Amino acid sequence: MKRTLGVCYYPEHWPEDIWADDAARMVKAGISWVRIGEFAWSRLEPSPEVFTFDWLDRAIDVLGGAGLKVILGTPTATPPRWMLDKHPDMLAVDEQGNPRGFGSRRHYCFSHRGYREESKRITRIFAERYGKNPHVAAWQTDNEYACHDTTRSYSYAATEGFQNWLAQKYQSTDALNSAWGNVFWSMEYDDFADVALPNLTVTEPNHPHLLDFYRYSSDMVVEFNREQVDVIRAHTDAPIIHNYMGRETSFDHFKVGADLDIASWDSYPIGFLSDRLDGTPDHKLRFLRQGDPDNQAFHHDIYRAVGRAGGNPSPAGGRWWVMEQQPGPVNWAPYNPAPLPGMARLWAWEAFAHGAETVCYFRWRQAPFAQEQMHAGLLRPDSADAPAMAECMQVAEEMAELPNVGTARADVALVFDYESAWGWEAQPQGADFNMFRLAFAAYRACRRLGLNVDILPPDTADLSAYKLTLAPGLMHLSATLRAALSQANALIGPRTDTKDENLSIPTPMGPNIAGLDTTVTLTESLPPQASVPLENGGQFLHWREHLEGDAPVQLRSTDGHPAIVGDTLRYLAGWPDDPTWDMILRALCDEHGIPHHTLPDGLRLRDTDTHRFVFNYAPEPLAWNGTEIAPAGVHWEPL
Ligand code: GAL
């Protein structure tokens, strides 16, 4: 497949007489896609039912006429001010009960029926007008669902919606009371209309109450997206995409992805390192201008899986893009350093090596006004080239030499489950237990060994293509995955299959997988300064479990408790620190014949079906097989 570059552009921000020059410069830079429209509502419908689409018609003509393919975004992330006069109660409400005000973006509540109609209405107007436009070659729904903590809203509309959702799910309040264990503190209901949202309670709300609210909130995102997709599909055959975020687990991306053709995500490596990733101060300093060496890859792999949920023939994953790629300093993280020269190229190549079809830089020209005026683009505000422009052009030239990088299937699979993320958010049991952290720790260890990883959804039914499957922290297993794991070489745990779907402790206690005779009988969480030493010299941090059963013990803690048990399917009874993850995985790779490496800190590999790519995220040169790779350098060799 031919890989392509794109850019995000806002014609409404610039005088019309520079559009043609912008378009010509994009083409000259080797860019083939341009995403527009996703925040332009106030300029398209300045007051209710008064439309001014003529400028967007001309913008699409100019861009398309220059040879660019347009990705058209629906503008629903930014309802204009008049919308509040029409629907005063459409604002999302925060957990403290305060409405989230107008004056930025994403202020709508997913549950608000009136706003949902507005979303369908404006989407229909877009789709009718541009569905057959030859220049509009892809669509984007809304923009970054969940961004700015917007999945969960504690509004009146959400309360009503949640009550109806519960009534449908449980059919009777007796069933709900029993599923939630409401007898516990006399929390029983006899009318669904009495069930409030799980905020503003005196002490912690009941965990299944939280979990069901998180499920409901995720379902609202799925429904909102599906409503737009249905409208767009009726008018076009072009692929429909959404741009997801980094480290975002508040809705089920696999379910949203099932309605879309292509998954995409917005990659801001330096911003994420500073504002949402774990890492010691030394790690964050070392990778200050490069981003975490595994964060981009993790998201490439998870969104490849989300793309596959949309139904894709490729065995190793689905269609996916990077819809927004950081080109220089961003404006929104606590600290915003500039990338090392070369990183805007490296990030693009790393995405292609993981199977991305397209990488779009965000944004074309830095805006001299409003919230993101300090956010770099490919052009400076004065239209001169910004540093990333030369790197974008270099990638375009290199792609012409190496157009085909097919996705290879990995030896190792990692199962990721959004519901488990909500379950552990509802009931962390220890301050440091978090699903993303746990999965990412396992993933990072794979990457330190130079492994390709496929991320899989929790309903996976067949693991036979993988030499090793990791399934940490899955609260409850689907029947299909339970059966697949019982046949697999796998390492599951900590916490895997220890709860039922209501977040209660099952009887018999878990895990309950055929062929693995072990039971978690007791759980401990630990403060950061405490650890559980293991007999192999490693240690558990944050979390350890006590096991009982006849499964063979593979590793013990020095106080005599089993730490890993099982035969082909194994259970890990704690949270290994990084060196311990490395020891455990290296041993499993050796056992299952998985080739692996010991990579220097910052050097990362990714194999496609034809090439091995080597990326140097370190600030110093590093050697790979005798080749010196400069900081921010990319090297590839045929396999
Ligand atoms: C993304 C968003 C863009 C822009 C960008 C800035 O989260 O989708 O609209 O705000 O961040 O980095």
XYZ file of C-alpha atoms and ligand atoms in Angstrom:
651
model
C 0.000 0.000 0.000
C 1.172 3.496 -0.850
C 1.659 5.641 2.261
C 0.702 9.310 2.151
C 1.138 12.564 4.053
C -1.507 15.065 5.019
C -2.010 18.286 6.923
C -4.735 19.929 9.008
C -5.882 23.250 7.608
C -8.358 25.935 8.655
C -9.343 28.009 5.591
C -11.690 30.025 7.828
C -8.649 31.339 9.717
C -7.010 32.908 6.651
C -7.894 35.394 3.914
C -9.292 33.661 0.896
C -6.662 35.119 -1.376
C -3.910 32.985 0.190
C -5.708 29.627 -0.088
C -4.430 28.872 -3.578
C -0.842 29.586 -2.588
C -1.244 27.449 0.538
C -2.611 24.597 -1.558
C 0.232 24.850 -4.061
C 2.788 24.804 -1.257
C 1.149 21.745 0.289
C 1.389 19.885 -2.991
C 4.992 20.998 -3.436
C 5.775 19.664 0.046
C 4.574 16.199 -1.012
C 1.304 16.384 0.902
C -1.728 14.621 -0.584
C -4.461 15.000 2.076
C -5.874 18.095 3.769
C -8.295 17.934 6.693
C -10.684 20.848 7.073
C -13.975 21.918 8.562
C -14.066 20.360 12.006
C -14.381 23.595 13.985
C -16.026 25.861 11.420
C -19.681 25.768 12.517
C -20.042 29.455 13.452
C -18.861 30.458 9.958
C -21.182 27.983 8.221
C -24.358 28.603 10.181
C -23.874 31.998 11.835
C -27.418 31.899 13.207
C -29.947 29.074 13.294
C -30.847 27.873 9.786
C -28.898 30.716 8.134
C -26.236 29.058 6.021
C -23.039 30.483 4.510
C -21.460 27.428 2.919
C -20.246 29.280 -0.171
C -16.756 29.822 1.277
C -16.379 26.127 2.154
C -17.458 25.215 -1.403
C -14.702 27.486 -2.721
C -12.119 26.197 -0.227
C -12.789 22.606 -1.277
C -12.557 23.632 -4.936
C -9.249 25.401 -4.420
C -7.701 22.583 -2.409
C -9.110 19.829 -4.585
C -8.272 21.741 -7.737
C -4.641 21.823 -6.632
C -4.684 18.025 -6.478
C -5.268 17.544 -2.750
C -7.753 15.079 -1.304
C -9.996 16.597 1.336
C -10.905 14.998 4.667
C -14.034 16.808 5.768
C -14.725 16.996 9.500
C -18.202 17.453 10.965
C -18.104 20.547 13.199
C -19.942 19.118 16.200
C -17.093 19.551 18.709
C -17.714 23.309 18.554
C -21.418 24.197 18.706
C -21.755 27.990 18.241
C -22.999 30.322 20.966
C -26.553 30.538 19.583
C -26.928 26.808 20.230
C -27.090 27.563 23.956
C -30.055 29.844 23.454
C -31.803 27.033 21.632
C -30.754 24.359 24.149
C -29.789 26.022 27.436
C -29.375 22.649 29.165
C -27.096 21.065 26.536
C -23.885 21.886 28.395
C -21.967 19.019 29.915
C -21.937 19.073 33.727
C -18.795 18.203 35.697
C -18.569 15.768 38.590
C -19.062 18.589 41.093
C -22.323 19.466 39.375
C -21.128 22.626 37.580
C -22.071 23.242 33.961
C -19.041 23.468 31.685
C -19.195 26.904 30.113
C -19.051 28.248 26.577
C -15.800 29.823 25.345
C -13.611 26.923 24.288
C -14.891 23.667 22.774
C -16.496 20.270 23.510
C -19.080 21.868 25.825
C -21.898 19.530 24.791
C -23.358 16.651 26.784
C -23.478 13.371 24.821
C -26.818 12.487 26.450
C -28.661 15.648 25.447
C -31.331 14.626 22.920
C -31.730 18.139 21.519
C -28.023 18.421 20.814
C -27.978 14.948 19.324
C -30.604 16.138 16.835
C -28.479 19.212 16.068
C -25.478 16.948 15.486
C -27.460 14.830 13.024
C -28.903 17.940 11.382
C -25.567 19.639 10.668
C -24.014 16.321 9.648
C -26.865 15.800 7.171
C -26.341 19.262 5.719
C -22.616 18.498 5.277
C -23.277 15.057 3.815
C -25.956 16.226 1.370
C -23.780 19.054 0.155
C -20.413 17.276 -0.064
C -21.162 13.551 -0.091
C -20.654 13.342 -3.841
C -18.033 16.066 -4.107
C -15.129 14.451 -5.986
C -12.554 16.237 -3.831
C -13.953 14.980 -0.525
C -12.208 11.637 -0.231
C -12.680 10.934 3.494
C -14.785 12.104 6.434
C -13.971 12.719 10.073
C -16.706 12.549 12.714
C -16.537 15.315 15.340
C -13.061 15.779 16.871
C -11.345 13.789 19.621
C -14.224 12.329 21.592
C -13.367 12.526 25.308
C -10.850 15.355 24.914
C -10.846 17.716 27.916
C -12.487 15.026 30.045
C -15.817 15.170 28.234
C -17.063 11.578 28.027
C -18.851 11.668 31.383
C -21.393 14.341 32.068
C -23.412 14.633 35.272
C -26.327 16.497 33.721
C -30.069 16.061 34.014
C -30.068 14.575 30.500
C -27.444 12.040 31.561
C -29.420 11.155 34.694
C -32.541 10.431 32.688
C -30.579 8.599 30.017
C -28.783 6.483 32.612
C -32.062 5.536 34.305
C -33.512 4.374 30.992
C -30.341 2.496 30.148
C -30.481 0.709 33.529
C -34.157 -0.119 33.088
C -33.390 -1.713 29.741
C -30.383 -3.581 31.038
C -31.878 -4.938 34.267
C -35.624 -4.921 33.494
C -36.441 -4.846 37.236
C -35.040 -2.968 40.207
C -34.723 -6.327 42.000
C -32.282 -7.445 39.333
C -30.377 -4.172 39.629
C -30.283 -4.358 43.437
C -28.959 -7.870 43.276
C -26.358 -7.143 40.562
C -25.035 -4.145 42.469
C -25.324 -5.685 45.953
C -27.435 -2.738 47.078
C -28.482 -4.430 50.296
C -25.009 -3.570 51.599
C -25.768 -0.086 52.991
C -29.554 -0.089 52.458
C -29.014 1.305 48.970
C -31.913 -0.633 47.445
C -34.211 1.005 44.880
C -37.774 0.253 43.950
C -37.960 2.637 40.980
C -35.351 3.265 38.270
C -36.325 6.945 38.385
C -34.717 7.128 41.860
C -31.249 6.077 40.700
C -29.035 9.174 40.708
C -25.657 9.485 39.018
C -22.716 8.269 41.110
C -21.345 11.716 41.955
C -21.749 13.855 45.073
C -22.216 10.828 47.366
C -21.033 11.151 50.961
C -18.314 8.532 50.685
C -17.370 6.315 47.756
C -20.266 5.279 45.524
C -20.954 1.594 45.008
C -18.450 0.248 42.434
C -20.950 -1.376 40.051
C -22.961 1.848 40.113
C -19.825 3.626 38.878
C -18.998 0.900 36.377
C -22.469 0.957 34.865
C -22.329 4.751 34.620
C -18.981 4.479 32.836
C -20.493 1.870 30.485
C -23.490 4.086 29.858
C -21.267 7.104 29.152
C -19.186 5.082 26.706
C -22.368 3.884 24.987
C -23.436 7.500 24.504
C -20.198 8.221 22.623
C -20.776 5.125 20.488
C -24.369 6.210 19.729
C -23.400 9.810 19.009
C -20.750 8.657 16.558
C -23.020 6.058 14.961
C -25.724 8.652 14.336
C -23.245 10.752 12.347
C -21.890 7.711 10.509
C -25.378 6.611 9.440
C -26.108 10.048 8.012
C -22.755 10.329 6.197
C -22.886 6.794 4.779
C -26.231 7.450 3.161
C -24.525 10.060 0.966
C -21.022 8.814 0.226
C -18.781 5.810 -0.250
C -15.738 7.663 1.099
C -14.210 6.182 4.261
C -15.315 7.564 7.620
C -12.701 8.156 10.303
C -12.512 9.470 13.847
C -9.387 10.962 15.424
C -8.850 9.350 18.838
C -6.457 10.522 21.532
C -3.426 9.309 23.436
C -3.891 7.548 26.799
C -7.648 7.864 26.641
C -9.718 5.034 28.071
C -13.044 6.634 29.027
C -14.975 5.070 26.133
C -14.704 1.780 24.303
C -12.707 2.597 21.192
C -13.282 -0.887 19.772
C -17.036 -0.237 19.793
C -16.729 3.188 18.170
C -14.250 1.709 15.711
C -16.704 -1.009 14.679
C -18.836 1.670 12.978
C -15.948 3.352 11.169
C -13.728 2.454 8.214
C -10.427 3.789 9.472
C -9.137 4.511 12.980
C -6.857 7.483 13.478
C -5.208 9.142 16.437
C -3.571 12.423 17.321
C 0.075 11.976 18.227
C 1.763 14.610 20.387
C 4.815 12.734 21.684
C 6.446 15.589 23.590
C 3.219 16.923 25.050
C 2.233 13.418 26.237
C 5.617 12.774 27.871
C 5.211 15.918 29.874
C 1.533 15.685 30.751
C 0.253 12.086 30.876
C 2.957 9.430 30.998
C 4.715 7.632 33.817
C 8.441 8.028 33.991
C 11.199 9.018 36.350
C 12.461 12.621 36.134
C 15.610 11.224 34.460
C 13.542 9.429 31.808
C 11.507 12.564 31.127
C 14.674 14.623 30.821
C 16.377 12.117 28.528
C 13.417 12.047 26.134
C 12.359 15.672 26.629
C 12.600 16.587 22.930
C 11.771 13.171 21.472
C 8.847 11.847 23.491
C 8.678 8.488 25.219
C 10.205 5.837 22.932
C 7.229 3.469 23.381
C 4.211 5.715 23.675
C 3.727 6.353 19.970
C 4.212 2.678 19.108
C 1.707 1.592 21.787
C -0.951 3.851 20.326
C -0.110 2.871 16.751
C -0.644 -0.742 17.760
C -3.840 -0.159 19.704
C -5.382 1.960 16.946
C -4.394 -0.610 14.350
C -6.550 -2.986 16.412
C -9.344 -0.411 16.648
C -9.158 -0.013 12.863
C -9.552 -3.741 12.573
C -12.773 -3.526 14.582
C -14.126 -1.668 11.536
C -13.724 -4.859 9.571
C -10.469 -5.133 7.708
C -9.033 -7.998 5.743
C -5.433 -7.580 6.855
C -4.578 -10.292 9.383
C -2.198 -8.086 11.315
C -4.635 -5.263 11.789
C -6.964 -2.718 10.356
C -6.771 0.549 8.513
C -5.450 3.387 10.571
C -3.875 6.837 10.286
C -2.212 9.479 12.374
C -4.669 12.343 11.867
C -2.618 14.899 13.795
C 1.157 14.743 14.178
C 3.012 17.187 16.397
C 5.371 19.272 14.245
C 7.024 21.512 16.877
C 6.249 22.782 20.384
C 2.607 22.454 21.456
C 0.839 24.935 23.728
C -1.074 22.737 26.148
C 1.381 20.671 28.207
C 2.933 21.942 31.433
C 6.221 22.448 29.542
C 6.520 22.679 25.754
C 10.031 22.117 24.406
C 10.808 21.908 20.694
C 11.472 18.500 19.116
C 15.034 17.494 18.345
C 15.760 18.115 14.679
C 14.682 14.953 12.889
C 11.824 13.930 15.190
C 9.044 15.146 12.894
C 10.521 12.746 10.340
C 11.133 9.903 12.794
C 7.562 10.003 14.167
C 6.141 9.774 10.650
C 8.337 6.828 9.700
C 7.565 5.057 12.946
C 3.848 5.356 12.184
C 4.347 4.002 8.655
C 6.409 1.118 10.014
C 3.465 0.217 12.266
C 1.084 0.222 9.311
C -0.289 3.783 9.162
C -1.647 4.630 5.729
C -1.412 8.370 6.228
C 0.268 10.784 8.624
C -1.168 14.314 8.773
C 0.774 17.072 10.455
C -1.129 19.396 12.757
C -1.307 22.121 11.546
C -0.438 23.889 8.293
C 0.207 27.408 9.594
C 0.623 28.448 13.230
C -2.317 30.688 14.178
C -1.288 34.121 15.463
C -4.493 34.370 17.528
C -6.577 32.486 20.102
C -5.877 29.536 22.365
C -3.318 27.716 20.221
C -1.251 30.655 18.991
C 1.862 29.181 20.662
C 1.351 25.823 18.895
C 3.765 25.285 16.012
C 2.712 24.327 12.485
C 4.536 23.477 9.292
C 4.535 27.215 8.588
C 5.215 30.062 10.992
C 2.454 32.659 11.506
C 4.258 34.838 8.941
C 4.031 31.980 6.388
C 7.760 31.217 6.355
C 8.616 27.525 6.654
C 8.817 26.300 10.262
C 11.515 23.692 11.046
C 9.188 20.697 10.533
C 8.496 21.633 6.909
C 11.858 20.389 5.673
C 11.332 17.110 7.550
C 7.871 16.652 6.068
C 9.387 17.168 2.597
C 12.153 14.705 3.381
C 9.616 12.040 4.386
C 7.710 12.660 1.143
C 10.887 12.166 -0.889
C 11.869 9.062 1.052
C 8.404 7.574 0.614
C 8.868 7.754 -3.118
C 11.931 5.510 -2.745
C 10.312 3.142 -0.259
C 6.602 3.199 -0.920
C 5.667 -0.204 0.461
C 5.922 -1.103 4.112
C 3.364 -3.817 4.792
C 2.312 -4.741 8.304
C 3.806 -7.930 9.669
C 2.024 -10.071 12.201
C 3.711 -10.043 15.607
C 4.806 -13.042 17.658
C 3.440 -11.441 20.805
C -0.109 -10.263 21.508
C -1.298 -7.977 24.283
C -5.008 -7.960 25.117
C -6.427 -4.570 26.082
C -9.880 -3.976 27.532
C -11.567 -0.621 28.130
C -14.156 -2.057 30.540
C -11.359 -3.253 32.774
C -9.928 0.252 32.735
C -13.288 1.494 34.072
C -13.541 -1.340 36.578
C -10.159 -0.518 38.087
C -10.917 3.183 37.952
C -14.050 2.473 39.985
C -12.163 0.180 42.353
C -8.395 0.752 42.171
C -7.851 -0.830 45.576
C -4.411 0.796 45.583
C -3.623 4.345 44.484
C -1.246 3.187 41.752
C -3.389 0.542 40.062
C -4.421 1.711 36.617
C -5.162 -0.365 33.538
C -3.316 1.824 31.063
C -0.211 1.897 33.299
C -0.213 -1.864 33.671
C -0.722 -2.611 29.980
C 1.799 0.020 28.983
C 4.391 -1.379 31.424
C 4.031 -4.811 29.792
C 4.171 -3.273 26.326
C 7.299 -1.235 27.128
C 9.041 -4.385 28.289
C 8.246 -6.057 24.949
C 9.705 -3.075 23.144
C 12.882 -3.148 25.216
C 13.331 -6.674 23.841
C 12.793 -5.426 20.272
C 9.501 -7.300 19.805
C 6.626 -6.455 17.473
C 3.354 -6.512 19.409
C -0.231 -6.836 18.160
C -2.811 -5.407 20.535
C -6.063 -7.376 20.600
C -9.599 -6.634 21.805
C -11.140 -8.534 24.736
C -13.502 -10.573 22.562
C -10.629 -12.228 20.689
C -11.485 -15.841 19.945
C -8.290 -17.203 18.446
C -4.762 -16.731 19.730
C -3.223 -19.558 17.757
C -1.212 -17.207 15.531
C 0.720 -15.857 18.523
C 3.633 -17.512 20.250
C 2.860 -15.591 23.426
C -0.165 -13.643 24.663
C -0.100 -11.183 27.544
C -3.378 -10.372 29.266
C -2.666 -8.289 32.353
C -5.430 -6.728 34.429
C -8.493 -8.014 32.571
C -11.163 -7.806 35.230
C -13.501 -10.329 33.615
C -13.043 -12.511 30.534
C -15.404 -12.957 27.621
C -16.319 -16.599 26.946
C -14.367 -16.498 23.690
C -11.189 -15.142 25.244
C -11.468 -17.533 28.182
C -11.561 -20.445 25.758
C -8.754 -19.041 23.623
C -6.494 -18.462 26.625
C -6.938 -22.010 27.829
C -5.319 -23.142 24.542
C -2.582 -20.499 24.422
C 0.930 -19.820 25.588
C -0.039 -16.903 27.748
C 0.832 -14.880 30.802
C -2.192 -13.354 32.520
C -2.526 -11.357 35.727
C -2.227 -9.552 37.986
C -5.934 -9.192 38.676
C -7.027 -11.021 35.507
C -10.416 -12.784 35.760
C -10.794 -11.985 39.448
C -14.205 -10.249 39.143
C -17.538 -10.917 37.556
C -19.140 -8.481 35.107
C -20.599 -6.509 38.039
C -17.193 -6.054 39.613
C -18.058 -8.495 42.398
C -15.930 -11.431 43.512
C -17.144 -14.582 41.759
C -17.634 -17.991 43.315
C -15.556 -20.013 42.665
C -13.005 -17.226 43.056
C -10.944 -16.474 39.955
C -9.177 -16.957 37.758
C -11.468 -19.638 36.335
C -9.806 -20.822 33.144
C -9.606 -24.453 32.110
C -6.097 -25.813 32.569
C -4.961 -23.286 35.170
C -5.455 -24.509 38.717
C -4.912 -21.412 40.754
C -7.064 -19.038 42.812
C -6.347 -15.519 44.007
C -7.199 -15.729 47.669
C -5.936 -12.390 48.925
C -4.827 -9.105 47.389
C -2.412 -6.492 48.706
C -1.646 -3.044 47.315
C 1.578 -1.350 48.305
C 2.915 2.210 48.535
C 5.713 3.127 46.100
C 8.485 2.672 48.672
C 7.466 -0.960 49.433
C 8.377 -3.943 47.284
C 8.090 -7.733 47.253
C 11.464 -9.328 46.388
C 11.366 -12.360 44.096
C 13.645 -15.379 44.041
C 14.973 -14.494 40.562
C 16.326 -11.189 41.883
C 13.352 -9.175 40.612
C 10.562 -7.521 42.549
C 6.874 -6.668 42.539
C 5.768 -3.094 43.155
C 2.304 -1.596 43.814
C 0.465 -4.912 43.904
C 0.757 -8.564 44.889
C -1.677 -11.419 45.211
C -1.672 -14.616 47.261
C -2.391 -17.758 45.251
C -3.668 -21.195 46.144
C -3.934 -24.291 43.908
C -2.020 -27.052 42.180
C -0.665 -25.153 39.181
C 3.109 -25.653 38.988
C 5.039 -22.798 40.599
C 7.482 -21.167 38.161
C 8.706 -18.380 40.411
C 8.314 -17.469 44.081
C 8.732 -14.353 46.118
C 11.483 -14.625 48.738
C 8.811 -14.917 51.449
C 7.703 -18.174 49.829
C 4.535 -17.134 47.981
C 4.008 -18.231 44.369
C 4.711 -15.303 42.012
C 4.149 -17.041 38.659
C 2.248 -20.321 38.337
C 0.957 -22.474 35.504
C 2.151 -24.456 32.579
C 1.437 -23.079 29.072
C -1.074 -20.639 30.551
C 0.536 -18.816 33.473
C -0.659 -16.417 36.133
C 1.462 -13.515 37.335
C 0.595 -12.628 40.920
C 1.952 -9.073 41.084
C 3.124 -5.963 39.278
C 6.735 -6.434 38.179
C 9.099 -3.481 38.053
C 10.760 -2.832 34.680
C 13.844 -5.061 35.087
C 11.593 -7.841 36.369
C 9.271 -7.555 33.381
C 12.389 -7.876 31.210
C 13.546 -11.043 32.998
C 10.123 -12.641 32.844
C 9.568 -11.847 29.178
C 13.062 -12.813 28.098
C 12.594 -16.219 29.713
C 9.221 -16.679 28.027
C 10.659 -15.667 24.636
C 13.450 -18.197 25.041
C 10.964 -20.869 26.014
C 8.694 -20.220 23.018
C 11.372 -19.565 20.409
C 10.662 -15.848 19.978
C 13.709 -13.956 18.674
C 14.512 -10.965 20.864
C 17.225 -8.389 21.449
C 18.714 -6.382 24.250
C 18.396 -2.801 23.089
C 20.132 0.277 24.458
C 17.865 2.814 26.173
C 16.100 4.705 23.388
C 16.824 2.397 20.440
C 13.626 0.783 19.162
C 12.812 -1.692 16.389
C 9.790 -2.366 14.259
C 9.647 -5.081 11.619
C 7.341 -4.724 8.642
C 6.816 -7.641 6.274
C 9.822 -6.530 4.227
C 12.027 -4.280 6.342
C 13.420 -3.811 9.810
C 13.158 -0.209 10.975
C 15.463 1.088 13.700
C 14.609 4.335 15.506
C 16.940 6.255 17.769
C 14.935 8.127 20.388
C 18.070 8.775 22.482
C 19.780 12.168 22.574
C 23.108 10.496 21.668
C 24.155 8.323 18.706
C 23.499 4.600 19.209
C 24.772 1.610 17.277
C 22.671 -1.077 15.606
C 24.597 -4.033 14.144
C 27.627 -1.855 13.561
C 25.647 1.047 12.023
C 25.744 4.273 13.981
C 22.355 5.940 14.153
C 22.277 9.632 14.995
C 19.878 11.040 17.602
C 16.400 11.189 16.006
C 17.793 8.970 13.265
C 15.827 6.342 11.338
C 17.508 3.387 9.696
C 15.912 0.613 7.673
C 17.228 -2.579 6.211
C 15.582 -5.344 4.193
C 14.610 -8.410 6.185
C -5.682 18.088 19.475
C -6.914 18.659 18.800
C -6.579 19.769 17.840
C -5.606 20.718 18.480
C -4.374 19.955 18.895
C -3.304 20.844 19.488
O -6.013 17.531 20.692
O -7.598 17.660 18.103
O -7.747 20.443 17.492
O -6.211 21.328 19.570
O -4.740 19.013 19.857
O -2.201 20.093 19.910
